[in-house]
CSV table of C-alpha atoms and ligand atoms in Angstrom, one decimal:
chain,number,residue,atom,x,y,z
F,27,MET,CA,12.1,59.8,-72.9
F,28,ASN,CA,8.6,61.4,-71.8
F,29,THR,CA,7.9,61.2,-67.8
F,30,ILE,CA,6.3,58.6,-66.4
F,31,TYR,CA,2.9,59.4,-64.4
F,32,ARG,CA,1.6,57.0,-62.0
F,33,ASN,CA,-1.5,59.2,-61.2
F,34,TYR,CA,-2.6,62.0,-63.7
F,35,TYR,CA,-5.5,64.1,-65.4
F,36,ARG,CA,-6.0,63.3,-69.1
F,37,GLN,CA,-7.3,66.7,-71.4
F,38,ARG,CA,-7.6,67.3,-74.9
F,39,THR,CA,-6.3,70.0,-76.3
F,40,ALA,CA,-5.9,70.7,-80.3
F,41,ASN,CA,-7.4,67.4,-81.0
F,42,GLN,CA,-5.0,65.5,-78.8
F,43,TRP,CA,-5.4,63.5,-75.6
F,44,ARG,CA,-2.5,64.5,-73.0
F,45,LYS,CA,-1.8,63.4,-69.5
F,46,THR,CA,-0.7,65.9,-67.0
F,47,PRO,CA,0.3,65.0,-63.8
F,48,ALA,CA,-1.6,64.6,-60.7
F,49,GLU,CA,-0.8,64.3,-56.8
F,50,HIS,CA,-1.5,61.0,-55.3
F,51,GLY,CA,-4.7,61.0,-53.4
F,52,ASP,CA,-6.4,63.6,-55.3
F,53,PRO,CA,-9.8,61.8,-56.2
F,54,SER,CA,-10.3,63.2,-59.7
F,55,ALA,CA,-7.1,62.1,-61.0
F,56,ILE,CA,-6.9,59.1,-62.8
F,57,ARG,CA,-5.4,55.9,-61.5
F,58,PRO,CA,-3.6,53.0,-63.9
F,59,PHE,CA,-4.9,49.7,-63.5
F,60,LEU,CA,-2.9,46.9,-63.6
F,61,ALA,CA,-4.9,43.4,-64.3
F,62,GLY,CA,-3.1,39.9,-64.0
F,63,ASN,CA,-5.4,37.3,-66.0
F,64,TRP,CA,-4.5,34.2,-65.0
F,65,LYS,CA,-6.5,32.5,-67.4
F,66,MET,CA,-6.8,28.5,-66.4
F,67,ASN,CA,-4.0,28.4,-64.3
F,68,LEU,CA,-3.5,27.8,-60.5
F,69,ILE,CA,-5.5,26.2,-57.7
F,70,PRO,CA,-6.3,28.2,-55.2
F,71,ARG,CA,-3.8,28.1,-52.9
F,72,ALA,CA,-1.5,28.7,-55.1
F,73,GLY,CA,-3.1,31.6,-56.6
F,74,VAL,CA,-2.8,32.9,-52.9
F,75,ALA,CA,0.6,32.0,-52.3
F,76,LEU,CA,1.4,34.2,-55.7
F,77,ALA,CA,-0.6,37.2,-54.8
F,78,ALA,CA,1.3,37.0,-51.4
F,79,ARG,CA,4.8,37.5,-52.9
F,80,ILE,CA,3.6,40.0,-55.3
F,81,PHE,CA,2.0,41.9,-52.4
F,82,ASP,CA,5.2,41.9,-50.9
F,83,LEU,CA,7.2,43.0,-53.7
F,84,CYS,CA,4.5,45.9,-53.8
F,85,ARG,CA,4.8,46.9,-50.0
F,86,ASP,CA,3.0,50.5,-49.6
F,87,VAL,CA,2.0,50.6,-53.3
F,88,LYS,CA,-1.2,52.5,-53.2
F,89,ASP,CA,-1.0,54.8,-56.1
F,90,VAL,CA,-2.4,52.3,-58.9
F,91,ASP,CA,-5.2,50.0,-58.6
F,92,MET,CA,-4.2,46.0,-58.8
F,93,GLY,CA,-6.7,43.3,-60.1
F,94,PHE,CA,-6.4,39.4,-60.4
F,95,ALA,CA,-8.3,37.2,-62.2
F,96,PRO,CA,-8.1,34.0,-60.8
F,97,PRO,CA,-10.3,30.5,-62.4
F,98,PHE,CA,-14.0,30.4,-61.0
F,99,THR,CA,-12.6,27.9,-58.1
F,100,GLY,CA,-10.0,30.5,-56.9
F,101,LEU,CA,-12.1,33.4,-56.3
F,102,SER,CA,-13.6,32.8,-52.7
F,103,THR,CA,-10.4,31.8,-51.4
F,104,LEU,CA,-8.2,35.1,-53.1
F,105,ALA,CA,-11.4,37.1,-51.6
F,106,ASP,CA,-10.7,35.9,-48.2
F,107,TYR,CA,-7.0,36.8,-48.5
F,108,ILE,CA,-7.4,40.4,-50.2
F,109,GLU,CA,-9.5,41.7,-47.2
F,110,PRO,CA,-8.8,45.4,-47.0
F,111,ASP,CA,-7.6,45.2,-43.4
F,112,PHE,CA,-5.6,42.3,-43.2
F,113,LEU,CA,-3.7,44.2,-46.7
F,114,GLN,CA,-3.2,47.6,-45.3
F,115,ARG,CA,-1.6,45.8,-42.0
F,116,GLU,CA,0.5,43.5,-43.3
F,117,TYR,CA,1.7,45.3,-46.6
F,118,GLY,CA,0.8,48.4,-46.2
F,119,ILE,CA,-1.8,48.2,-49.0
F,120,GLY,CA,-4.9,50.4,-49.2
F,121,ARG,CA,-7.9,49.4,-50.8
F,122,ASN,CA,-6.5,49.4,-54.5
F,123,VAL,CA,-6.3,45.4,-54.9
F,124,PHE,CA,-9.5,44.3,-57.0
F,125,LEU,CA,-11.1,40.7,-57.2
F,126,LEU,CA,-11.8,40.0,-61.1
F,127,ALA,CA,-13.5,37.2,-62.4
F,128,GLN,CA,-12.7,36.3,-66.1
F,129,ASP,CA,-16.5,35.8,-67.4
F,130,THR,CA,-19.9,35.9,-66.4
F,131,PHE,CA,-23.1,34.1,-67.9
F,132,PHE,CA,-26.1,37.0,-68.6
F,133,GLU,CA,-29.1,34.8,-67.0
F,134,SER,CA,-29.3,35.2,-63.2
F,135,LYS,CA,-30.4,31.3,-62.7
F,136,GLY,CA,-31.6,28.1,-64.2
F,137,ALA,CA,-30.9,25.4,-66.4
F,138,PHE,CA,-27.5,26.5,-67.4
F,139,THR,CA,-25.3,23.8,-66.6
F,140,GLY,CA,-21.4,24.9,-66.0
F,141,GLU,CA,-22.5,28.8,-66.0
F,142,ILE,CA,-21.9,31.4,-63.2
F,143,SER,CA,-24.1,34.2,-63.3
F,144,SER,CA,-23.3,37.9,-62.0
F,145,ASP,CA,-25.1,37.9,-59.0
F,146,MET,CA,-22.9,34.7,-58.1
F,147,LEU,CA,-20.3,36.4,-58.1
F,148,ALA,CA,-20.9,39.2,-56.4
F,149,ALA,CA,-21.9,37.3,-53.8
F,150,ILE,CA,-18.6,36.2,-53.0
F,151,GLY,CA,-17.1,39.6,-53.4
F,152,VAL,CA,-16.1,39.9,-56.8
F,153,ASP,CA,-15.6,43.6,-58.3
F,154,ARG,CA,-15.2,42.9,-61.4
F,155,VAL,CA,-15.7,40.7,-64.5
F,156,ILE,CA,-13.6,40.6,-67.9
F,157,ILE,CA,-16.3,40.2,-70.8
F,158,GLY,CA,-15.5,39.3,-74.4
F,159,HIS,CA,-11.8,38.0,-73.8
F,160,SER,CA,-10.6,37.0,-77.4
F,161,ASP,CA,-10.1,33.5,-75.6
F,162,ARG,CA,-13.7,33.2,-75.4
F,163,ARG,CA,-15.2,35.1,-78.5
F,164,ALA,CA,-13.2,33.1,-80.9
F,165,ASN,CA,-11.6,30.4,-79.6
F,166,LEU,CA,-14.8,28.4,-78.5
F,167,GLY,CA,-15.4,26.9,-81.8
F,168,LYS,CA,-11.9,25.1,-82.2
F,169,TYR,CA,-12.3,23.6,-78.6
F,170,PHE,CA,-15.9,23.0,-78.4
F,171,GLY,CA,-16.5,21.8,-81.8
F,172,PHE,CA,-19.1,23.7,-83.0
F,173,SER,CA,-17.8,22.8,-86.4
F,174,SER,CA,-18.5,19.2,-86.5
F,175,SER,CA,-21.9,19.6,-85.3
F,176,VAL,CA,-22.6,22.1,-88.4
F,177,ALA,CA,-21.1,19.7,-90.6
F,178,ARG,CA,-23.2,16.9,-89.5
F,179,ARG,CA,-26.3,18.6,-90.0
F,180,LEU,CA,-24.9,19.2,-93.9
F,181,SER,CA,-24.6,15.5,-94.5
F,182,LYS,CA,-27.0,13.9,-97.2
F,183,ASP,CA,-28.6,11.5,-94.5
F,184,PHE,CA,-29.0,14.5,-91.7
F,185,LEU,CA,-31.0,16.9,-94.8
F,186,THR,CA,-33.1,13.8,-96.0
F,187,HIS,CA,-34.3,12.9,-92.3
F,188,THR,CA,-34.8,16.4,-91.4
F,189,LEU,CA,-36.7,17.4,-94.6
F,190,LYS,CA,-39.1,14.3,-93.9
F,191,ARG,CA,-39.3,15.7,-90.3
F,192,LEU,CA,-40.2,19.4,-91.2
F,193,SER,CA,-42.3,18.4,-94.1
F,194,GLN,CA,-44.8,16.6,-91.9
F,195,ARG,CA,-45.0,19.9,-89.4
F,196,GLU,CA,-47.6,22.7,-90.6
F,197,GLN,CA,-45.7,25.6,-89.5
F,198,SER,CA,-42.2,24.7,-91.6
F,199,GLN,CA,-41.1,28.0,-93.6
F,200,PRO,CA,-41.3,26.6,-97.4
F,201,GLN,CA,-38.1,28.6,-97.9
F,202,VAL,CA,-36.1,26.2,-95.9
F,203,LEU,CA,-37.8,23.1,-97.1
F,204,ALA,CA,-37.0,24.3,-100.5
F,205,THR,CA,-33.5,24.8,-99.9
F,206,ILE,CA,-32.8,21.7,-98.3
F,207,GLU,CA,-34.3,20.2,-101.6
F,208,HIS,CA,-32.0,21.9,-103.4
F,209,LEU,CA,-29.0,20.9,-101.5
F,210,LEU,CA,-30.4,16.8,-101.8
F,211,ASP,CA,-30.5,17.5,-105.6
F,212,ASP,CA,-27.7,15.2,-106.7
F,213,LYS,CA,-26.7,17.9,-109.2
F,214,ASN,CA,-25.8,19.9,-106.0
F,215,SER,CA,-23.7,17.6,-104.3
F,216,ASP,CA,-20.7,19.6,-104.6
F,217,VAL,CA,-22.2,22.9,-103.1
F,218,LEU,CA,-23.3,20.6,-100.6
F,219,ALA,CA,-19.7,19.3,-99.8
F,220,GLY,CA,-18.2,22.6,-100.3
F,221,LEU,CA,-20.8,24.1,-97.9
F,222,ALA,CA,-19.9,21.6,-95.7
F,223,THR,CA,-16.2,22.3,-95.8
F,224,PHE,CA,-16.1,26.1,-95.7
F,225,LEU,CA,-18.5,26.2,-92.7
F,226,GLU,CA,-16.8,23.6,-90.9
F,227,ALA,CA,-13.4,25.8,-91.4
F,228,GLU,CA,-15.2,28.9,-90.3
F,229,LEU,CA,-16.7,27.8,-87.5
F,230,ASN,CA,-13.4,26.2,-86.2
F,231,GLU,CA,-11.3,29.6,-86.6
F,232,ARG,CA,-14.1,32.2,-85.5
F,233,ALA,CA,-16.8,30.6,-83.5
F,234,GLY,CA,-17.5,32.0,-79.9
F,235,GLU,CA,-19.1,34.5,-78.0
F,236,SER,CA,-21.6,37.2,-80.4
F,237,ASP,CA,-21.2,41.0,-79.7
F,238,GLU,CA,-24.7,40.5,-78.4
F,239,ALA,CA,-24.0,37.8,-76.0
F,240,ILE,CA,-20.9,40.1,-74.9
F,241,GLN,CA,-23.6,43.3,-74.6
F,242,ARG,CA,-26.5,41.0,-72.6
F,243,LYS,CA,-23.6,39.7,-70.2
F,244,VAL,CA,-22.4,43.9,-69.7
F,245,GLN,CA,-25.9,44.5,-68.9
F,246,ALA,CA,-26.3,41.4,-66.4
F,247,ALA,CA,-22.9,42.5,-64.6
F,248,LEU,CA,-23.9,46.2,-64.2
F,249,ALA,CA,-27.2,45.2,-63.1
F,250,ASN,CA,-25.5,43.1,-60.3
F,251,GLY,CA,-23.6,46.2,-59.0
F,252,LEU,CA,-20.3,44.5,-60.6
F,253,GLN,CA,-17.9,46.6,-62.7
F,254,VAL,CA,-16.7,45.3,-66.0
F,255,ILE,CA,-13.5,45.0,-68.2
F,256,LEU,CA,-14.5,45.4,-71.8
F,257,CYS,CA,-12.3,43.2,-74.0
F,258,CYS,CA,-11.9,44.1,-77.7
F,259,GLY,CA,-9.2,43.6,-80.1
F,260,GLU,CA,-8.6,42.3,-83.8
F,261,ASN,CA,-7.3,39.3,-85.3
F,262,ARG,CA,-4.2,39.3,-87.7
F,263,GLU,CA,-6.3,39.1,-90.8
F,264,ALA,CA,-8.5,42.2,-89.5
F,265,ARG,CA,-5.4,44.2,-89.2
F,266,GLU,CA,-3.9,43.0,-92.4
F,267,MET,CA,-7.4,44.3,-94.2
F,268,ARG,CA,-7.4,47.5,-92.6
F,269,GLU,CA,-10.4,46.7,-91.0
F,270,THR,CA,-8.9,47.2,-87.4
F,271,PHE,CA,-11.1,49.8,-86.8
F,272,LYS,CA,-14.4,48.9,-88.1
F,273,LEU,CA,-14.1,45.8,-86.1
F,274,LEU,CA,-13.4,47.5,-82.9
F,275,GLU,CA,-16.4,50.1,-83.3
F,276,ARG,CA,-18.6,47.1,-83.9
F,277,GLN,CA,-17.5,45.2,-81.1
F,278,LEU,CA,-17.6,48.4,-78.6
F,279,ARG,CA,-20.7,49.8,-80.1
F,280,ILE,CA,-22.7,46.9,-79.5
F,281,ALA,CA,-21.3,46.0,-76.3
F,282,LEU,CA,-21.9,49.3,-74.5
F,283,GLU,CA,-25.4,49.6,-76.1
F,284,GLY,CA,-27.7,50.5,-73.2
F,285,VAL,CA,-24.9,51.0,-70.7
F,286,ALA,CA,-26.0,54.5,-69.2
F,287,ARG,CA,-23.7,57.6,-68.6
F,288,PRO,CA,-23.3,57.4,-64.7
F,289,MET,CA,-22.1,53.8,-65.6
F,290,MET,CA,-19.8,54.6,-68.2
F,291,SER,CA,-17.3,56.3,-66.1
F,292,GLU,CA,-16.0,53.1,-64.1
F,293,MET,CA,-16.2,50.9,-67.0
F,294,ILE,CA,-12.6,49.7,-68.0
F,295,ILE,CA,-11.7,48.6,-71.7
F,296,ALA,CA,-9.3,46.7,-72.6
F,297,TYR,CA,-7.7,46.6,-75.9
F,298,GLU,CA,-5.9,43.2,-77.0
F,299,PRO,CA,-5.0,42.5,-80.0
F,300,ILE,CA,-5.3,38.8,-80.6
F,301,TRP,CA,-2.3,38.4,-82.8
F,302,ALA,CA,0.0,39.9,-80.2
F,303,ILE,CA,-1.4,37.7,-77.0
F,304,GLY,CA,0.6,34.7,-75.7
F,305,GLU,CA,3.9,32.9,-75.9
F,306,GLY,CA,5.6,33.1,-79.0
F,307,ALA,CA,3.7,36.6,-80.3
F,308,LYS,CA,5.1,39.9,-80.0
F,309,PRO,CA,3.4,42.9,-78.2
F,310,ALA,CA,2.0,45.7,-80.7
F,311,PRO,CA,4.0,48.5,-81.7
F,312,LEU,CA,4.0,51.3,-79.5
F,313,GLU,CA,2.7,53.3,-82.5
F,314,GLN,CA,-0.1,50.8,-83.2
F,315,ILE,CA,-1.5,51.0,-79.5
F,316,ALA,CA,-1.5,54.5,-79.6
F,317,GLU,CA,-3.4,54.6,-82.2
F,318,VAL,CA,-5.7,52.4,-81.5
F,319,HIS,CA,-6.1,54.1,-77.8
F,320,ASP,CA,-6.9,57.1,-79.3
F,321,PHE,CA,-9.3,55.8,-82.0
F,322,ILE,CA,-11.4,54.1,-79.0
F,323,ARG,CA,-11.1,57.4,-77.0
F,324,ASN,CA,-12.7,59.2,-79.3
F,325,LEU,CA,-15.3,56.8,-80.1
F,326,LEU,CA,-16.3,57.4,-76.3
F,327,MET,CA,-16.3,61.0,-76.7
F,328,ASP,CA,-18.9,60.3,-79.7
F,329,LEU,CA,-20.8,58.2,-77.7
F,330,TYR,CA,-20.5,59.5,-74.3
F,331,GLY,CA,-19.1,63.1,-74.3
F,332,GLU,CA,-15.4,64.2,-73.8
F,333,GLN,CA,-15.5,64.3,-69.9
F,334,ILE,CA,-16.5,60.3,-69.9
F,335,ALA,CA,-14.1,59.8,-72.6
F,336,ALA,CA,-11.1,61.3,-71.0
F,337,ARG,CA,-11.8,59.4,-67.8
F,338,VAL,CA,-12.6,55.9,-68.9
F,339,ARG,CA,-9.4,53.6,-68.7
F,340,ILE,CA,-8.2,51.6,-71.8
F,341,LEU,CA,-5.7,49.0,-70.9
F,342,TYR,CA,-3.6,47.2,-73.3
F,343,GLY,CA,-3.1,43.6,-73.5
F,344,GLY,CA,-0.8,41.7,-75.5
F,345,ASN,CA,2.7,40.2,-74.1
F,346,VAL,CA,2.9,43.3,-71.5
F,347,LYS,CA,6.1,42.5,-69.8
F,348,PRO,CA,8.4,44.2,-67.0
F,349,ASP,CA,10.7,45.7,-70.1
F,350,ASN,CA,7.9,47.4,-71.7
F,351,ILE,CA,5.4,48.3,-69.3
F,352,SER,CA,7.3,51.8,-68.7
F,353,ALA,CA,7.3,52.6,-72.8
F,354,ILE,CA,3.6,51.4,-73.1
F,355,MET,CA,2.1,53.6,-69.9
F,356,GLU,CA,4.0,56.6,-71.2
F,357,LEU,CA,1.5,56.6,-74.0
F,358,ALA,CA,-1.3,59.2,-73.4
F,359,GLY,CA,-4.5,56.9,-74.0
F,360,VAL,CA,-3.2,54.1,-71.9
F,361,ASP,CA,-4.2,53.7,-68.6
F,362,GLY,CA,-2.6,50.3,-67.6
F,363,ALA,CA,-2.5,46.5,-68.9
F,364,LEU,CA,-4.2,43.4,-68.8
F,365,VAL,CA,-1.3,40.7,-68.5
F,366,GLY,CA,-1.6,37.1,-69.1
F,367,GLY,CA,1.8,34.7,-68.6
F,368,ALA,CA,3.8,37.7,-67.0
F,369,SER,CA,1.1,38.0,-64.2
F,370,LEU,CA,1.8,34.1,-63.1
F,371,ASN,CA,5.4,35.1,-61.8
F,372,ALA,CA,5.6,37.1,-58.7
F,373,THR,CA,8.8,39.5,-59.9
F,374,ASP,CA,7.5,40.1,-63.1
F,375,PHE,CA,3.8,41.2,-62.2
F,376,ALA,CA,5.3,43.3,-59.1
F,377,LYS,CA,7.4,45.2,-61.5
F,378,ILE,CA,4.7,45.8,-63.9
F,379,ILE,CA,2.8,47.0,-61.1
F,380,ARG,CA,5.8,49.4,-59.6
F,381,PHE,CA,6.1,50.9,-63.4
F,382,GLY,CA,8.2,54.1,-63.4
F,383,LEU,CA,9.2,53.4,-59.4
F,384,PRO,CA,13.3,53.1,-58.6
F,385,ASP,CA,13.8,49.2,-58.5
G,426,LIG,P1,-0.5,37.8,-72.7
G,426,LIG,O1,0.1,38.7,-71.7
G,426,LIG,O2,0.2,36.2,-72.4
G,426,LIG,O3,0.4,38.0,-73.9
G,426,LIG,O4,-2.0,37.6,-72.4
G,426,LIG,C1,-2.4,38.7,-72.7
G,426,LIG,C2,-4.1,38.4,-72.3
G,426,LIG,O5,-4.7,38.0,-73.1
G,426,LIG,C3,-4.7,38.9,-71.4
G,426,LIG,O6,-5.9,38.9,-70.9
């Protein structure tokens, strides 16, 4: 078994990233980040009660960073509770507890019913925001029914009506009119039905936030002084088709476009393979975690140079539990975890935060 470091430096020698031990308290050392993503769980006071039990089990733990991401409704109450002087007095914990939001919107205010902006989050004490979680990248179509609205638009009635409407407008594009006429031709009714079925299934399966929306969210968060946990990850299909690296590279390049070097060393990336997330799924095998984290770090090296690549914390997420956290933290490229289910259980999450320490 390798040694588990709770604080470390990272170096690249002979084309390989390695951790070397550092003294706790050295400002240039890397501190692991253990984050609980509560997703849509817990009313505000239940969140505070859970956090209190976790702190009680993590008394005097100062050497790693902990983050808590309650739903929007729980942020203010938890912000009041994790006031640093109180945590220090009550639990001997330092300034290593961070309040996380699960999402943000890219506009700062306006007619965007239901959305929350980054400056609103900053104003209530949020430190960092999770952006690009797969629940939002891939699952929105399924829940919000984008597919049925597209399928409706591919019905004969709708297209006939639309053709009439567009023909009366001067600026309508001839190509669009021609396509609609083509689809409405009785000879092509199979094409129309097939297209509707295909798009409905496709959007159900995959519609969600685009890479471009995620890029705008990252920019909005940073502009408002919030740090970011940027999620990326492939679905099972991409893994089976050996497209994992291509996909991750696209997700990260687009999301990070416009993020300047000084902002980058505080950025946290979370690698969450979709097939490894949630109840019933298995965590990714260690070799695959190691391989992807190295891939991401090498990509960061191409984009920002070796020094920044060595510092950026890359978390793993997907069925992290007390019994696998140590093996995951032994990997040279892993700097913490983004934890779903196990972060809702005080004993489990405390064990995850205390990885490598005696019980
Ligand atoms: P689980 O730990 O429940 O697999 O969830 C991972 C996750 O999605 C954290 O954001």
